[in-house]
Amino acid sequence: MTIILGIESSCDETGVGIVRLGPDGAVDLLADEVASSVEQHVRFGGVVPEVASRAHLEAMVPTVRRAVEVAGLTLSDVDAIAVTCGPGLAGALLVGVSAAKAYALSLGVPLYGVNHLAGHVAADTLEHGALPSPTLALLVSGGHSQLLRVDDLAGGITEIGSTIDDAAGEAYDKVARVIGLPYPGGPPIDKAAQRGNCSAIAFPRGLTGPRDAKYDFSFSGLKTAVARWVEARERDGGEVPIDDVAASFQEAVADVLTAKAVRAATDLGIGTMVISGGVAANSRIKQLAAERCAAAGITLRVPRPRLCTDNGAMIAALGAHLVAAGVKPSALDLTTDPALPVATTSV
Ligand code: KG4
Ligand code: ZN
C-alpha cells in the first residue's frame, strides 16, 4: 500500500490531495483540500499572477496539514509526493514545486513532477476507475481547450487538436464581462442560460467550415460576435436579453466542443470519452455530450465538478499511476515549465 500526496498550484487554486494505491492498482481518494484565491482576483476580472503566487505561499502549508489530517494520517505516512510542474503560471508553479521538494527531501520519499493537463485526465480515474486504452479526452478549462488521445496515463498522451486562440473557459469569462455577469463567468452564464432561449441568436461556430482544421477550436470570433451583438442592441437603446445571449453563446460553445470531440473519437475508432477541466462542470456541455456520445455508441465519463476544477487529488492520482507503472521519479533539481507540452506526462 502506497500513500501519495499531490500538490497543485498552477493557477489560483492551492490543491492538496492524498490517495492510497493498493496492491491491485486500485486508487482510493483519502483527502482533497483546496484553498482558492479566486475572490482576490474578482475585481480584476481574471487571475493576477503575483496575487496568486502570494496566496499559494500563504495557503500551502496549512492546506497540506489539513489534507493529512482529513486523511487520518501523519506526514510520515506519505510514501511519495507528486506536484504540478507545468503548464501554468510561472510564479504559482514555483511555490508548489518548492514545497514539494522540501516535503520530499525532509521525508526521504520520491518526488514526481507531473503535467497539469494529464492530471485533469487522471481526475476521472478517482471517480470511474481505470481508463480504457485508448480514451479520447476533451480538456476544457480557463487556460486550455484540447482533444487528447490517451493510450497510457503514465506516459502516452497525444494532442490531436487544441484552440488556436482563446480557451473555452476564457471565452466564458470574457463573455460574462460583456453581459455584466461576475468572474469567473462559467457558473453565472450556465445559470442564466438555463432561463434563456438557446436558439434566440445565431452565434458563429468557429472552425467548422469544410476546409477548417477538424479537431482544432477557435472561440475568439464567437466572443467578438457576442460583444458586437450586445453593442448593437445597446446602441439601438434596447434592453440586452442576458439570459438569451448566455444561452445562445453557451449553445455555440457546447455544439462545437461536443461535435468535434465525437467526430475525433469516431474517426480514430475510440470508444470512450472523458471530459475534464473546469468547463466540464457545464450543464449544457454535459447534456449535449451525453446525447451525441449515446448516438455514436461512445461511453462518456465526466468526473464530478469538484474533480473537474483544479485540485490536488488529480495530481496525487496521476502520481499513483506513475508509481504503479514504475516510472522513474524526478530529480530534486526539478524545475517548473510554464509551457510544458501535454505529451510530457512527468519530468
Ligand atoms: O480547470 P479550472 O478550474 O482552472 C483552469 O485550469 O483554468 O477552470 C476554470 C474555468 C473558468 O474559466 C470558469 O469560468 C470555467 O472553468 N467554468 C465553467 C463552469 N464552471 C467553471 N464554464 C462553463 N460552465 C460552468 N458551469
Ligand atoms: Zn486546470
mmCIF file of C-alpha atoms and ligand atoms in Angstrom:
data_model
loop_
_atom_site.group_PDB
_atom_site.id
_atom_site.type_symbol
_atom_site.label_atom_id
_atom_site.label_comp_id
_atom_site.label_asym_id
_atom_site.label_seq_id
_atom_site.Cartn_x
_atom_site.Cartn_y
_atom_site.Cartn_z
ATOM 1 C CA MET A 1 0.000 0.000 0.000
ATOM 2 C CA THR A 2 1.425 3.345 -1.032
ATOM 3 C CA ILE A 3 0.281 6.809 0.076
ATOM 4 C CA ILE A 4 0.782 9.588 -2.486
ATOM 5 C CA LEU A 5 0.381 13.275 -1.662
ATOM 6 C CA GLY A 6 -0.332 15.553 -4.647
ATOM 7 C CA ILE A 7 0.274 19.302 -4.787
ATOM 8 C CA GLU A 8 -1.335 21.615 -7.350
ATOM 9 C CA SER A 9 -0.549 25.332 -7.668
ATOM 10 C CA SER A 10 -0.570 26.146 -11.389
ATOM 11 C CA CYS A 11 -3.278 28.823 -11.304
ATOM 12 C CA ASP A 12 -5.369 30.238 -8.457
ATOM 13 C CA GLU A 13 -6.141 27.069 -6.501
ATOM 14 C CA THR A 14 -3.785 25.651 -3.883
ATOM 15 C CA GLY A 15 -4.787 21.992 -4.005
ATOM 16 C CA VAL A 16 -3.501 19.139 -1.869
ATOM 17 C CA GLY A 17 -4.834 15.638 -2.388
ATOM 18 C CA ILE A 18 -3.920 12.307 -0.850
ATOM 19 C CA VAL A 19 -4.593 8.913 -2.436
ATOM 20 C CA ARG A 20 -3.847 5.333 -1.488
ATOM 21 C CA LEU A 21 -2.527 2.992 -4.151
ATOM 22 C CA GLY A 22 -3.495 -0.587 -3.365
ATOM 23 C CA PRO A 23 -1.504 -3.697 -4.346
ATOM 24 C CA ASP A 24 -4.121 -4.411 -7.055
ATOM 25 C CA GLY A 25 -3.530 -0.964 -8.627
ATOM 26 C CA ALA A 26 -6.767 0.487 -7.214
ATOM 27 C CA VAL A 27 -6.514 4.175 -6.274
ATOM 28 C CA ASP A 28 -8.611 5.478 -3.367
ATOM 29 C CA LEU A 29 -9.105 9.136 -2.554
ATOM 30 C CA LEU A 30 -8.355 9.956 1.092
ATOM 31 C CA ALA A 31 -8.292 13.770 1.054
ATOM 32 C CA ASP A 32 -8.924 16.611 -1.386
ATOM 33 C CA GLU A 33 -8.298 20.036 0.147
ATOM 34 C CA VAL A 34 -8.422 23.220 -1.895
ATOM 35 C CA ALA A 35 -7.722 26.832 -0.911
ATOM 36 C CA SER A 36 -8.780 29.183 -3.693
ATOM 37 C CA SER A 37 -7.650 32.776 -4.164
ATOM 38 C CA VAL A 38 -10.395 33.404 -6.744
ATOM 39 C CA GLU A 39 -12.014 36.089 -4.564
ATOM 40 C CA GLN A 40 -8.835 38.146 -4.659
ATOM 41 C CA HIS A 41 -8.995 38.193 -8.482
ATOM 42 C CA VAL A 42 -12.690 39.043 -8.908
ATOM 43 C CA ARG A 43 -12.218 42.798 -9.116
ATOM 44 C CA PHE A 44 -9.592 42.355 -11.848
ATOM 45 C CA GLY A 45 -11.817 40.072 -13.925
ATOM 46 C CA GLY A 46 -9.046 37.480 -14.254
ATOM 47 C CA VAL A 47 -6.225 35.812 -12.341
ATOM 48 C CA VAL A 48 -3.411 38.211 -11.353
ATOM 49 C CA PRO A 49 -0.282 36.012 -11.329
ATOM 50 C CA GLU A 50 1.583 37.733 -8.484
ATOM 51 C CA VAL A 51 -1.507 37.789 -6.291
ATOM 52 C CA ALA A 52 -1.977 34.066 -6.968
ATOM 53 C CA SER A 53 1.676 33.291 -6.107
ATOM 54 C CA ARG A 54 1.423 35.130 -2.786
ATOM 55 C CA ALA A 55 -1.820 33.332 -1.941
ATOM 56 C CA HIS A 56 -0.208 29.930 -2.698
ATOM 57 C CA LEU A 57 2.656 30.816 -0.385
ATOM 58 C CA GLU A 58 0.262 31.579 2.452
ATOM 59 C CA ALA A 59 -2.035 28.614 1.844
ATOM 60 C CA MET A 60 0.455 25.839 1.063
ATOM 61 C CA VAL A 61 1.487 24.568 4.493
ATOM 62 C CA PRO A 62 -1.979 24.914 6.113
ATOM 63 C CA THR A 63 -3.564 23.087 3.142
ATOM 64 C CA VAL A 64 -1.048 20.231 3.364
ATOM 65 C CA ARG A 65 -1.723 19.977 7.111
ATOM 66 C CA ARG A 66 -5.483 19.900 6.553
ATOM 67 C CA ALA A 67 -5.236 17.203 3.890
ATOM 68 C CA VAL A 68 -3.058 14.979 6.093
ATOM 69 C CA GLU A 69 -5.499 15.455 8.968
ATOM 70 C CA VAL A 70 -8.588 14.724 6.843
ATOM 71 C CA ALA A 71 -6.911 11.549 5.562
ATOM 72 C CA GLY A 72 -6.342 10.484 9.177
ATOM 73 C CA LEU A 73 -2.597 10.235 8.594
ATOM 74 C CA THR A 74 0.605 11.935 9.628
ATOM 75 C CA LEU A 75 3.181 13.285 7.195
ATOM 76 C CA SER A 76 5.453 10.332 7.960
ATOM 77 C CA ASP A 77 2.838 8.011 6.360
ATOM 78 C CA VAL A 78 3.405 9.656 2.956
ATOM 79 C CA ASP A 79 5.383 7.428 0.556
ATOM 80 C CA ALA A 80 5.656 9.727 -2.475
ATOM 81 C CA ILE A 81 4.998 13.346 -3.484
ATOM 82 C CA ALA A 82 3.569 14.396 -6.851
ATOM 83 C CA VAL A 83 3.485 18.037 -7.900
ATOM 84 C CA THR A 84 2.326 20.021 -10.920
ATOM 85 C CA CYS A 85 5.463 21.385 -12.599
ATOM 86 C CA GLY A 86 3.657 22.781 -15.680
ATOM 87 C CA PRO A 87 1.937 24.150 -17.634
ATOM 88 C CA GLY A 88 0.704 27.153 -15.666
ATOM 89 C CA LEU A 89 1.717 30.472 -14.146
ATOM 90 C CA ALA A 90 5.479 30.585 -13.536
ATOM 91 C CA GLY A 91 5.446 32.052 -10.028
ATOM 92 C CA ALA A 92 2.484 29.962 -8.911
ATOM 93 C CA LEU A 93 4.097 26.716 -10.117
ATOM 94 C CA LEU A 94 7.301 27.637 -8.316
ATOM 95 C CA VAL A 95 5.555 27.724 -4.938
ATOM 96 C CA GLY A 96 4.142 24.215 -5.352
ATOM 97 C CA VAL A 97 7.334 22.714 -6.725
ATOM 98 C CA SER A 98 9.458 24.302 -3.965
ATOM 99 C CA ALA A 99 7.092 22.986 -1.304
ATOM 100 C CA ALA A 100 7.019 19.523 -2.882
ATOM 101 C CA LYS A 101 10.814 19.346 -2.971
ATOM 102 C CA ALA A 102 11.016 20.372 0.686
ATOM 103 C CA TYR A 103 8.491 17.698 1.717
ATOM 104 C CA ALA A 104 10.146 15.004 -0.435
ATOM 105 C CA LEU A 105 13.629 15.819 0.864
ATOM 106 C CA SER A 106 12.651 16.046 4.515
ATOM 107 C CA LEU A 107 10.519 12.879 4.400
ATOM 108 C CA GLY A 108 13.041 10.997 2.271
ATOM 109 C CA VAL A 109 10.429 9.984 -0.325
ATOM 110 C CA PRO A 110 10.433 10.139 -4.153
ATOM 111 C CA LEU A 111 9.226 13.250 -5.969
ATOM 112 C CA TYR A 112 7.239 13.201 -9.226
ATOM 113 C CA GLY A 113 6.949 16.421 -11.245
ATOM 114 C CA VAL A 114 3.802 15.986 -13.344
ATOM 115 C CA ASN A 115 1.796 17.632 -16.099
ATOM 116 C CA HIS A 116 -1.291 19.578 -15.014
ATOM 117 C CA LEU A 117 -3.232 18.554 -18.139
ATOM 118 C CA ALA A 118 -2.542 14.860 -17.644
ATOM 119 C CA GLY A 119 -3.698 15.447 -14.065
ATOM 120 C CA HIS A 120 -7.079 16.695 -15.302
ATOM 121 C CA VAL A 121 -7.494 13.439 -17.246
ATOM 122 C CA ALA A 122 -6.344 11.357 -14.249
ATOM 123 C CA ALA A 123 -9.030 13.022 -12.094
ATOM 124 C CA ASP A 124 -11.657 10.847 -13.733
ATOM 125 C CA THR A 125 -9.991 7.624 -12.554
ATOM 126 C CA LEU A 126 -10.791 8.661 -8.964
ATOM 127 C CA GLU A 127 -14.478 8.514 -9.797
ATOM 128 C CA HIS A 128 -14.815 5.923 -12.563
ATOM 129 C CA GLY A 129 -11.737 3.698 -12.187
ATOM 130 C CA ALA A 130 -9.026 2.879 -14.716
ATOM 131 C CA LEU A 131 -9.310 4.385 -18.208
ATOM 132 C CA PRO A 132 -9.686 2.033 -21.155
ATOM 133 C CA SER A 133 -6.899 2.340 -23.713
ATOM 134 C CA PRO A 134 -7.269 4.341 -25.844
ATOM 135 C CA THR A 135 -9.538 7.032 -24.412
ATOM 136 C CA LEU A 136 -10.341 10.372 -26.005
ATOM 137 C CA ALA A 137 -10.083 13.277 -23.558
ATOM 138 C CA LEU A 138 -11.714 16.651 -24.077
ATOM 139 C CA LEU A 139 -9.940 19.044 -21.742
ATOM 140 C CA VAL A 140 -11.705 22.344 -21.290
ATOM 141 C CA SER A 141 -10.612 24.869 -18.678
ATOM 142 C CA GLY A 142 -9.790 28.533 -18.227
ATOM 143 C CA GLY A 143 -6.406 28.034 -19.839
ATOM 144 C CA HIS A 144 -6.870 25.072 -22.184
ATOM 145 C CA SER A 145 -9.150 23.506 -24.780
ATOM 146 C CA GLN A 146 -7.690 20.314 -26.128
ATOM 147 C CA LEU A 147 -8.549 16.986 -27.636
ATOM 148 C CA LEU A 148 -6.170 14.297 -26.449
ATOM 149 C CA ARG A 149 -5.667 10.669 -27.306
ATOM 150 C CA VAL A 150 -4.774 8.874 -24.078
ATOM 151 C CA ASP A 151 -3.147 5.476 -24.593
ATOM 152 C CA ASP A 152 -1.460 5.396 -21.206
ATOM 153 C CA LEU A 153 -1.895 7.869 -18.349
ATOM 154 C CA ALA A 154 1.652 7.198 -17.180
ATOM 155 C CA GLY A 155 3.114 8.476 -20.442
ATOM 156 C CA GLY A 156 1.152 8.028 -23.639
ATOM 157 C CA ILE A 157 -0.851 11.178 -24.280
ATOM 158 C CA THR A 158 -1.004 12.720 -27.754
ATOM 159 C CA GLU A 159 -2.609 16.029 -28.649
ATOM 160 C CA ILE A 160 -4.907 15.759 -31.644
ATOM 161 C CA GLY A 161 -6.391 19.238 -31.504
ATOM 162 C CA SER A 162 -6.397 22.442 -29.473
ATOM 163 C CA THR A 163 -7.625 26.006 -29.506
ATOM 164 C CA ILE A 164 -5.902 28.396 -31.867
ATOM 165 C CA ASP A 165 -6.866 31.417 -29.746
ATOM 166 C CA ASP A 166 -8.979 31.617 -26.561
ATOM 167 C CA ALA A 167 -9.636 28.674 -24.272
ATOM 168 C CA ALA A 168 -13.301 27.723 -23.732
ATOM 169 C CA GLY A 169 -13.287 28.947 -20.117
ATOM 170 C CA GLU A 170 -11.591 32.165 -21.166
ATOM 171 C CA ALA A 171 -14.449 32.762 -23.629
ATOM 172 C CA TYR A 172 -16.952 32.230 -20.800
ATOM 173 C CA ASP A 173 -15.065 34.680 -18.581
ATOM 174 C CA LYS A 174 -14.850 37.345 -21.317
ATOM 175 C CA VAL A 175 -18.478 36.992 -22.411
ATOM 176 C CA ALA A 176 -19.622 37.214 -18.779
ATOM 177 C CA ARG A 177 -17.888 40.562 -18.528
ATOM 178 C CA VAL A 178 -19.616 41.778 -21.727
ATOM 179 C CA ILE A 179 -23.068 40.939 -20.353
ATOM 180 C CA GLY A 180 -22.356 42.174 -16.821
ATOM 181 C CA LEU A 181 -22.054 38.804 -15.044
ATOM 182 C CA PRO A 182 -19.352 38.207 -12.398
ATOM 183 C CA TYR A 183 -15.982 36.476 -12.728
ATOM 184 C CA PRO A 184 -15.426 33.568 -13.175
ATOM 185 C CA GLY A 185 -18.042 33.601 -15.898
ATOM 186 C CA GLY A 186 -18.781 29.901 -16.332
ATOM 187 C CA PRO A 187 -21.183 29.305 -13.431
ATOM 188 C CA PRO A 188 -23.301 32.505 -13.842
ATOM 189 C CA ILE A 189 -23.570 32.034 -17.634
ATOM 190 C CA ASP A 190 -24.565 28.393 -17.125
ATOM 191 C CA LYS A 191 -27.284 29.531 -14.713
ATOM 192 C CA ALA A 192 -28.570 32.405 -16.884
ATOM 193 C CA ALA A 193 -28.570 30.128 -19.933
ATOM 194 C CA GLN A 194 -30.997 27.750 -18.240
ATOM 195 C CA ARG A 195 -33.564 30.581 -18.218
ATOM 196 C CA GLY A 196 -32.820 31.686 -21.786
ATOM 197 C CA ASN A 197 -33.605 30.539 -25.315
ATOM 198 C CA CYS A 198 -30.558 28.899 -26.875
ATOM 199 C CA SER A 199 -31.765 29.500 -30.439
ATOM 200 C CA ALA A 200 -32.608 33.190 -29.895
ATOM 201 C CA ILE A 201 -29.378 34.388 -31.547
ATOM 202 C CA ALA A 202 -27.362 32.520 -34.187
ATOM 203 C CA PHE A 203 -23.776 32.974 -32.961
ATOM 204 C CA PRO A 204 -20.918 31.620 -35.141
ATOM 205 C CA ARG A 205 -19.397 28.158 -34.685
ATOM 206 C CA GLY A 206 -15.619 28.643 -35.080
ATOM 207 C CA LEU A 207 -13.555 26.381 -37.380
ATOM 208 C CA THR A 208 -16.491 24.307 -38.567
ATOM 209 C CA GLY A 209 -16.147 25.020 -42.304
ATOM 210 C CA PRO A 210 -15.296 22.185 -44.710
ATOM 211 C CA ARG A 211 -11.691 23.388 -45.077
ATOM 212 C CA ASP A 212 -11.082 24.160 -41.399
ATOM 213 C CA ALA A 213 -8.898 22.061 -39.087
ATOM 214 C CA LYS A 214 -11.247 19.275 -37.980
ATOM 215 C CA TYR A 215 -10.083 18.940 -34.398
ATOM 216 C CA ASP A 216 -8.967 22.473 -33.541
ATOM 217 C CA PHE A 217 -11.072 25.088 -31.769
ATOM 218 C CA SER A 218 -11.450 28.854 -32.022
ATOM 219 C CA PHE A 219 -13.544 30.892 -29.593
ATOM 220 C CA SER A 220 -12.231 34.371 -30.230
ATOM 221 C CA GLY A 221 -14.639 35.052 -33.126
ATOM 222 C CA LEU A 222 -17.582 33.889 -31.031
ATOM 223 C CA LYS A 223 -16.578 36.175 -28.149
ATOM 224 C CA THR A 224 -16.302 39.122 -30.560
ATOM 225 C CA ALA A 225 -19.657 38.272 -32.153
ATOM 226 C CA VAL A 226 -21.332 38.353 -28.723
ATOM 227 C CA ALA A 227 -19.700 41.708 -27.917
ATOM 228 C CA ARG A 228 -20.798 43.191 -31.283
ATOM 229 C CA TRP A 229 -24.345 41.908 -30.865
ATOM 230 C CA VAL A 230 -24.620 43.407 -27.366
ATOM 231 C CA GLU A 231 -23.111 46.731 -28.521
ATOM 232 C CA ALA A 232 -25.563 46.955 -31.419
ATOM 233 C CA ARG A 233 -28.503 46.276 -29.116
ATOM 234 C CA GLU A 234 -27.320 48.928 -26.644
ATOM 235 C CA ARG A 235 -26.807 51.446 -29.473
ATOM 236 C CA ASP A 236 -30.399 50.925 -30.536
ATOM 237 C CA GLY A 237 -31.456 51.696 -26.975
ATOM 238 C CA GLY A 238 -32.847 48.194 -26.490
ATOM 239 C CA GLU A 239 -32.510 46.071 -23.390
ATOM 240 C CA VAL A 240 -29.951 43.262 -23.621
ATOM 241 C CA PRO A 241 -31.689 39.892 -23.089
ATOM 242 C CA ILE A 242 -28.932 38.484 -20.874
ATOM 243 C CA ASP A 243 -30.453 35.023 -20.498
ATOM 244 C CA ASP A 244 -30.918 34.595 -24.259
ATOM 245 C CA VAL A 245 -27.389 35.857 -25.017
ATOM 246 C CA ALA A 246 -25.977 33.483 -22.382
ATOM 247 C CA ALA A 247 -27.996 30.530 -23.715
ATOM 248 C CA SER A 248 -27.138 31.222 -27.365
ATOM 249 C CA PHE A 249 -23.432 31.696 -26.572
ATOM 250 C CA GLN A 250 -23.373 28.533 -24.462
ATOM 251 C CA GLU A 251 -25.086 26.568 -27.218
ATOM 252 C CA ALA A 252 -22.405 27.624 -29.711
ATOM 253 C CA VAL A 253 -19.629 26.504 -27.327
ATOM 254 C CA ALA A 254 -21.305 23.210 -26.407
ATOM 255 C CA ASP A 255 -22.166 22.449 -30.045
ATOM 256 C CA VAL A 256 -18.603 22.915 -31.311
ATOM 257 C CA LEU A 257 -16.876 21.161 -28.397
ATOM 258 C CA THR A 258 -19.077 18.085 -28.453
ATOM 259 C CA ALA A 259 -19.321 17.823 -32.257
ATOM 260 C CA LYS A 260 -15.533 17.907 -32.661
ATOM 261 C CA ALA A 261 -14.893 15.538 -29.767
ATOM 262 C CA VAL A 262 -17.405 12.969 -31.065
ATOM 263 C CA ARG A 263 -16.013 13.304 -34.574
ATOM 264 C CA ALA A 264 -12.447 12.724 -33.334
ATOM 265 C CA ALA A 265 -13.470 9.663 -31.305
ATOM 266 C CA THR A 266 -15.397 8.265 -34.271
ATOM 267 C CA ASP A 267 -12.610 8.958 -36.792
ATOM 268 C CA LEU A 268 -9.991 7.381 -34.514
ATOM 269 C CA GLY A 269 -12.209 4.449 -33.518
ATOM 270 C CA ILE A 270 -12.079 5.350 -29.809
ATOM 271 C CA GLY A 271 -14.990 4.066 -27.720
ATOM 272 C CA THR A 272 -14.598 6.095 -24.503
ATOM 273 C CA MET A 273 -14.608 9.854 -23.974
ATOM 274 C CA VAL A 274 -13.618 11.737 -20.829
ATOM 275 C CA ILE A 275 -14.455 15.424 -20.396
ATOM 276 C CA SER A 276 -12.486 17.258 -17.725
ATOM 277 C CA GLY A 277 -11.307 20.731 -16.700
ATOM 278 C CA GLY A 278 -13.384 23.486 -15.097
ATOM 279 C CA VAL A 279 -15.685 23.911 -18.102
ATOM 280 C CA ALA A 280 -16.691 20.221 -17.879
ATOM 281 C CA ALA A 281 -18.886 21.327 -14.974
ATOM 282 C CA ASN A 282 -21.156 22.976 -17.570
ATOM 283 C CA SER A 283 -24.669 21.557 -17.634
ATOM 284 C CA ARG A 284 -25.316 22.005 -21.361
ATOM 285 C CA ILE A 285 -21.944 20.614 -22.449
ATOM 286 C CA LYS A 286 -22.576 17.513 -20.329
ATOM 287 C CA GLN A 287 -26.116 17.115 -21.690
ATOM 288 C CA LEU A 288 -25.186 17.541 -25.348
ATOM 289 C CA ALA A 289 -22.109 15.319 -24.958
ATOM 290 C CA ALA A 290 -24.298 12.609 -23.402
ATOM 291 C CA GLU A 291 -26.799 12.781 -26.297
ATOM 292 C CA ARG A 292 -24.153 12.782 -29.026
ATOM 293 C CA CYS A 293 -21.983 10.094 -27.414
ATOM 294 C CA ALA A 294 -25.017 7.845 -26.971
ATOM 295 C CA ALA A 295 -25.957 8.320 -30.634
ATOM 296 C CA ALA A 296 -22.384 7.471 -31.713
ATOM 297 C CA GLY A 297 -22.032 4.482 -29.360
ATOM 298 C CA ILE A 298 -19.334 6.176 -27.254
ATOM 299 C CA THR A 299 -19.130 5.707 -23.472
ATOM 300 C CA LEU A 300 -18.996 9.122 -21.805
ATOM 301 C CA ARG A 301 -17.248 9.753 -18.485
ATOM 302 C CA VAL A 302 -17.368 13.133 -16.719
ATOM 303 C CA PRO A 303 -15.983 13.418 -13.179
ATOM 304 C CA ARG A 304 -17.976 15.351 -10.567
ATOM 305 C CA PRO A 305 -17.454 19.148 -10.742
ATOM 306 C CA ARG A 306 -15.168 19.188 -7.701
ATOM 307 C CA LEU A 307 -12.743 16.888 -9.555
ATOM 308 C CA CYS A 308 -13.102 18.860 -12.835
ATOM 309 C CA THR A 309 -11.788 22.148 -11.472
ATOM 310 C CA ASP A 310 -8.162 22.430 -10.337
ATOM 311 C CA ASN A 311 -7.390 20.232 -7.332
ATOM 312 C CA GLY A 312 -4.566 18.288 -5.718
ATOM 313 C CA ALA A 313 -6.376 14.938 -5.804
ATOM 314 C CA MET A 314 -5.927 14.684 -9.576
ATOM 315 C CA ILE A 315 -2.184 15.268 -9.176
ATOM 316 C CA ALA A 316 -1.993 12.607 -6.457
ATOM 317 C CA ALA A 317 -3.981 10.241 -8.729
ATOM 318 C CA LEU A 318 -1.581 10.827 -11.614
ATOM 319 C CA GLY A 319 1.323 10.279 -9.192
ATOM 320 C CA ALA A 320 -0.231 6.949 -8.204
ATOM 321 C CA HIS A 321 -0.415 5.862 -11.867
ATOM 322 C CA LEU A 322 3.270 6.754 -12.290
ATOM 323 C CA VAL A 323 4.254 4.822 -9.151
ATOM 324 C CA ALA A 324 2.164 1.832 -10.290
ATOM 325 C CA ALA A 325 3.769 1.922 -13.748
ATOM 326 C CA GLY A 326 7.263 2.034 -12.220
ATOM 327 C CA VAL A 327 8.100 5.397 -13.790
ATOM 328 C CA LYS A 328 11.370 6.913 -12.585
ATOM 329 C CA PRO A 329 10.902 9.763 -10.070
ATOM 330 C CA SER A 330 12.080 13.305 -10.826
ATOM 331 C CA ALA A 331 15.439 14.625 -9.698
ATOM 332 C CA LEU A 332 15.474 17.055 -6.784
ATOM 333 C CA ASP A 333 16.643 19.804 -9.149
ATOM 334 C CA LEU A 334 13.263 19.537 -10.915
ATOM 335 C CA THR A 335 12.302 22.855 -12.497
ATOM 336 C CA THR A 336 8.961 24.363 -13.457
ATOM 337 C CA ASP A 337 7.926 24.695 -17.100
ATOM 338 C CA PRO A 338 5.044 27.152 -17.655
ATOM 339 C CA ALA A 339 4.681 25.818 -21.230
ATOM 340 C CA LEU A 340 5.180 22.099 -20.517
ATOM 341 C CA PRO A 341 3.851 20.191 -23.574
ATOM 342 C CA VAL A 342 0.923 17.847 -22.922
ATOM 343 C CA ALA A 343 2.888 14.878 -24.275
ATOM 344 C CA THR A 344 5.281 15.179 -21.319
ATOM 345 C CA THR A 345 3.341 13.454 -18.538
ATOM 346 C CA SER A 346 6.150 13.559 -15.969
ATOM 347 C CA VAL A 347 9.560 15.185 -15.873
HETATM 348 O O1 KG4 B 1 -9.904 23.912 -14.595
HETATM 349 P P1 KG4 B 1 -10.177 25.247 -13.984
HETATM 350 O O2 KG4 B 1 -10.671 25.287 -12.572
HETATM 351 O O3 KG4 B 1 -8.890 26.138 -13.987
HETATM 352 C C1 KG4 B 1 -8.025 26.191 -15.070
HETATM 353 O O4 KG4 B 1 -7.087 25.332 -15.149
HETATM 354 O O5 KG4 B 1 -8.228 27.079 -15.914
HETATM 355 O O6 KG4 B 1 -11.192 26.002 -14.955
HETATM 356 C C2 KG4 B 1 -11.682 27.300 -14.688
HETATM 357 C C3 KG4 B 1 -12.629 27.728 -15.801
HETATM 358 C C4 KG4 B 1 -13.087 29.173 -15.703
HETATM 359 O O7 KG4 B 1 -12.858 29.815 -16.941
HETATM 360 C C5 KG4 B 1 -14.589 29.075 -15.399
HETATM 361 O O8 KG4 B 1 -15.348 30.133 -15.948
HETATM 362 C C6 KG4 B 1 -14.934 27.745 -16.046
HETATM 363 O O9 KG4 B 1 -13.815 26.915 -15.778
HETATM 364 N N1 KG4 B 1 -16.162 27.133 -15.511
HETATM 365 C C7 KG4 B 1 -17.273 26.908 -16.246
HETATM 366 C C8 KG4 B 1 -18.257 26.375 -15.365
HETATM 367 N N2 KG4 B 1 -17.694 26.286 -14.107
HETATM 368 C C9 KG4 B 1 -16.408 26.755 -14.231
HETATM 369 N N3 KG4 B 1 -17.521 27.121 -17.541
HETATM 370 C C10 KG4 B 1 -18.736 26.806 -18.015
HETATM 371 N N4 KG4 B 1 -19.735 26.323 -17.234
HETATM 372 C C11 KG4 B 1 -19.544 26.083 -15.917
HETATM 373 N N5 KG4 B 1 -20.539 25.608 -15.171
HETATM 374 ZN ZN ZN B 2 -6.713 23.208 -14.761
#
